[in-house]
């Protein structure tokens, strides 16, 4: 489709969809979405957006043409499509823009969109490099656009309730967070063949290459860093880490496993681990406080409380024989004190357990309609993404690196 056709069919489609939206949901203000980057996540976000009354998709921009038909199927109509984001942004009938391109393009796409003044739902991570993050924050702020970052777990009811209780002191003082994102799979997407020059490989598997991806630390860890920032009320100050290719020697240049320790004020830590060889732990985040712990997963949260402390002093057991569960020891420990707690926890109960992405995009549409402020705003995106950008270098350098704060 050429530029003129794109713009013309866009107007017709916008008119038609506005009519349908008004007929179906007369009470709500229509929100006509444009999408930049309609791949896997863009389509998932879109699927959820289309469940919100009054939302329609009116334009997509993607440089990979098979996406057009996929979006048409999702939308149940032909959506005007272009490969050039400037063409999409030149349209005057779009109310908000969803950006779900690869992270290395976020700065270009978000800043161009911010200049048009339109509200943006931008996928995480905010930006790829330290400079990208500063620039995005500066431009979004300068143009005063509504911006929500795709940290959808901020909208998960069980995470909100668990962290509200942590802030209220239910587990004492939270000092450490251990976050795991463990999988068993190669993280590789199938590329159509033939693929001369590996162009499609890099377009489709951009996550596997260091120049276009922050690897597991950014792609998965950004969610956990954001949650740790939420719990601790600040961004981390420094990070030290490592990564390696342990299993998948297939030409990728990011690690197939990564470990990083993020330092917050007062000696508080986030320890993050992602491996791709064993999925036993799955995706879970533990907040450890002085009086208890809470485990947050992608579908629930559970509290565990510390039992009354046994004596921590080795002197108390000197010369004594301790017999517990068939173990006889005179050593300076008691098995009861050192064994992991294996009893039941106390599950967080919430009124709804709505899909976090649906909750996030619905909240965004409410903010666009002026009903409330944005919770996962551009500052929240910045604080997680800047840590990811620095960690991406730190896990290769294996040096402790400082994480800069926002300049504004
Ligand atoms: N919030 C979440 O839980 C979550 C989950 C998955 C991915 N993501 C994020 O979403 C973003 C996209 O990830 P994905 O898995 O959908 O990747 P993807 O590769 O499936 O999709 C990216 C799309 O962008 C298109 N694209 C590439 N260059 C472009 C350009 N110059 N102009 C327009 N389109 C272009 C690609 O053709 C592709 O269709 C990433 O930032 C990723 O971190 C977020």
Coordinates of N, CA and C and ligand atoms in Angstrom, one line a residue, residues 35-45 60-68 70 82-85 99-106 108-109 121-126 149-153 181 183 189 202-207 218-220 222-223 357, ligand 1:
X35 N -0.6 0.9 16.0 CA 0.4 0.0 16.6 C 1.7 0.0 15.8
X36 N 2.8 0.2 16.5 CA 4.1 0.2 15.9 C 4.8 -1.0 16.5
X37 N 5.0 -2.0 15.6 CA 5.6 -3.3 16.0 C 4.6 -4.3 16.4
X38 N 4.0 -5.0 15.4 CA 2.9 -5.9 15.7 C 3.3 -7.3 15.7
X39 N 4.4 -7.6 16.5 CA 4.8 -9.0 16.6 C 4.1 -9.7 17.7
X40 N 4.9 -10.6 18.4 CA 4.3 -11.4 19.4 C 3.6 -10.6 20.5
X41 N 4.4 -9.7 21.1 CA 3.8 -8.9 22.2 C 2.8 -7.9 21.8
X42 N 3.1 -7.3 20.6 CA 2.2 -6.2 20.1 C 0.8 -6.9 19.9
X43 N 0.8 -8.1 19.4 CA -0.5 -8.7 19.1 C -1.2 -9.1 20.4
X44 N -0.4 -9.6 21.4 CA -1.0 -9.9 22.7 C -1.6 -8.7 23.3
X45 N -0.8 -7.6 23.3 CA -1.4 -6.3 23.9 C -2.6 -5.9 23.2
X60 N -1.5 -0.1 11.5 CA -0.4 -0.8 12.1 C 0.9 -0.4 11.2
X61 N 2.0 -0.4 11.9 CA 3.3 -0.3 11.2 C 4.2 -1.4 11.6
X62 N 4.6 -2.1 10.6 CA 5.6 -3.2 10.9 C 6.4 -3.4 9.6
X63 N 7.7 -3.7 9.8 CA 8.5 -4.0 8.6 C 8.4 -5.4 8.1
X64 N 7.7 -6.3 8.8 CA 7.6 -7.7 8.4 C 6.2 -7.9 7.9
X65 N 5.9 -8.0 6.6 CA 4.6 -8.0 6.1 C 3.7 -9.1 6.6
X66 N 4.2 -10.3 6.9 CA 3.2 -11.3 7.5 C 2.4 -10.9 8.7
X67 N 2.9 -9.8 9.4 CA 2.2 -9.3 10.5 C 0.8 -8.7 10.1
X68 N 0.8 -8.2 8.9 CA -0.5 -7.5 8.5 C -1.7 -8.4 8.6
X70 N -1.9 -11.2 10.1 CA -2.1 -11.7 11.5 C -3.0 -10.7 12.3
X82 N 1.5 -0.1 7.1 CA 2.6 0.5 6.5 C 3.9 0.0 7.2
X83 N 5.0 0.2 6.5 CA 6.3 -0.2 7.1 C 7.0 1.0 7.7
X84 N 6.4 2.2 7.5 CA 7.0 3.4 7.9 C 6.3 4.1 9.1
X85 N 6.9 4.2 10.2 CA 6.2 4.7 11.4 C 5.9 6.2 11.3
X99 N 3.3 0.8 21.2 CA 4.7 0.6 20.7 C 5.2 -0.7 21.2
X100 N 5.4 -1.7 20.4 CA 5.9 -3.0 20.8 C 7.0 -3.5 19.8
X101 N 7.8 -2.6 19.4 CA 9.0 -3.0 18.5 C 10.1 -3.5 19.4
X102 N 11.1 -4.1 18.8 CA 12.3 -4.6 19.6 C 12.9 -3.4 20.4
X103 N 13.5 -3.7 21.6 CA 13.9 -2.7 22.5 C 14.9 -1.6 21.9
X104 N 15.7 -2.1 21.0 CA 16.7 -1.2 20.4 C 16.0 -0.1 19.5
X105 N 14.7 -0.2 19.2 CA 14.0 0.8 18.4 C 13.1 1.6 19.3
X106 N 13.0 1.4 20.5 CA 12.0 2.1 21.4 C 12.3 3.6 21.4
X108 N 13.7 5.5 19.1 CA 13.2 6.1 17.8 C 11.7 6.2 17.8
X109 N 11.0 5.1 18.1 CA 9.6 5.1 18.0 C 8.9 5.9 19.1
X121 N 1.2 3.7 24.9 CA 1.4 2.5 25.7 C 2.7 1.8 25.2
X122 N 3.8 1.9 25.9 CA 5.1 1.5 25.4 C 5.6 0.2 26.1
X123 N 5.9 -0.7 25.3 CA 6.4 -2.0 25.9 C 7.7 -1.8 26.6
X124 N 7.9 -2.6 27.6 CA 9.2 -2.6 28.3 C 10.2 -3.3 27.4
X125 N 11.5 -3.0 27.6 CA 12.1 -2.1 28.5 C 12.0 -0.7 27.9
X126 N 12.0 0.4 28.8 CA 11.7 1.7 28.2 C 12.7 2.0 27.0
X149 N 4.2 2.3 30.7 CA 5.2 1.3 30.4 C 4.6 -0.1 30.5
X150 N 5.0 -1.0 29.7 CA 4.4 -2.4 29.7 C 4.9 -3.2 30.9
X151 N 4.9 -2.7 32.1 CA 5.2 -3.5 33.3 C 3.8 -3.9 33.9
X152 N 3.2 -4.9 33.2 CA 1.8 -5.2 33.5 C 1.7 -5.8 34.9
X153 N 2.7 -6.3 35.5 CA 2.6 -7.0 36.9 C 2.2 -5.9 37.9
X181 N 13.8 -16.4 37.1 CA 13.0 -16.6 35.9 C 13.7 -17.8 35.1
X183 N 13.7 -21.3 32.9 CA 12.9 -21.9 31.8 C 13.7 -23.1 31.3
X189 N 13.2 -18.4 18.0 CA 12.0 -18.5 17.2 C 12.3 -19.1 15.8
X202 N 18.0 -12.2 12.2 CA 18.2 -11.1 13.1 C 16.9 -10.3 13.4
X203 N 16.0 -10.3 12.4 CA 14.7 -9.6 12.6 C 13.8 -10.3 13.6
X204 N 13.8 -11.7 13.5 CA 12.9 -12.5 14.3 C 13.6 -12.9 15.6
X205 N 14.9 -13.2 15.6 CA 15.6 -13.6 16.8 C 16.5 -12.5 17.4
X206 N 16.0 -11.2 17.3 CA 16.8 -10.1 17.8 C 17.2 -10.2 19.2
X207 N 16.4 -11.0 20.0 CA 16.7 -11.2 21.4 C 18.0 -11.9 21.7
X218 N 17.3 -8.2 30.6 CA 16.4 -7.1 30.2 C 15.0 -7.7 29.8
X219 N 15.0 -8.7 29.0 CA 13.8 -9.3 28.5 C 12.9 -9.8 29.7
X220 N 13.5 -10.5 30.6 CA 12.7 -11.1 31.7 C 13.0 -10.3 33.0
X222 N 13.7 -7.3 33.7 CA 13.1 -6.0 33.8 C 11.8 -6.0 34.7
X223 N 11.0 -7.0 34.5 CA 9.8 -7.1 35.4 C 10.2 -7.2 36.8
X357 N -2.2 -8.1 31.8 CA -2.1 -7.3 30.6 C -3.4 -6.6 30.4
Ligands
LIG1 N1 5.4 -6.9 28.9 C1 5.7 -8.1 28.6 O1 5.3 -9.0 29.4 C2 6.4 -8.4 27.3 C3 6.4 -9.7 26.8 C4 7.1 -10.0 25.7 C5 7.7 -8.9 25.0 N2 7.7 -7.7 25.5 C6 8.4 -6.6 24.9 O2 7.8 -6.2 23.6 C7 8.7 -5.8 22.7 C8 8.5 -6.7 21.4 O3 8.8 -8.0 21.7 P1 8.2 -9.2 20.8 O4 8.4 -10.4 21.5 O5 6.8 -8.8 20.4 O6 9.1 -9.1 19.6 P2 8.7 -9.5 18.1 O7 10.0 -9.7 17.3 O8 7.8 -10.7 18.1 O9 7.9 -8.3 17.6 C9 8.5 -7.1 17.2 C10 7.9 -6.6 15.9 O10 8.5 -5.3 15.5 C11 8.7 -5.3 14.1 N3 9.7 -4.4 13.7 C12 11.0 -4.5 13.7 N4 11.6 -3.4 13.3 C13 10.6 -2.5 13.0 C14 10.6 -1.2 12.5 N5 11.7 -0.5 12.2 N6 9.4 -0.6 12.4 C15 8.3 -1.2 12.7 N7 8.2 -2.5 13.2 C16 9.4 -3.1 13.3 C17 9.0 -6.8 13.8 O11 8.8 -7.1 12.5 C18 8.1 -7.5 14.8 O12 6.9 -7.8 14.1 C19 10.1 -5.9 23.3 O13 10.5 -4.7 23.8 C20 9.8 -6.9 24.4 O14 10.7 -6.7 25.5 C21 7.0 -7.4 26.7

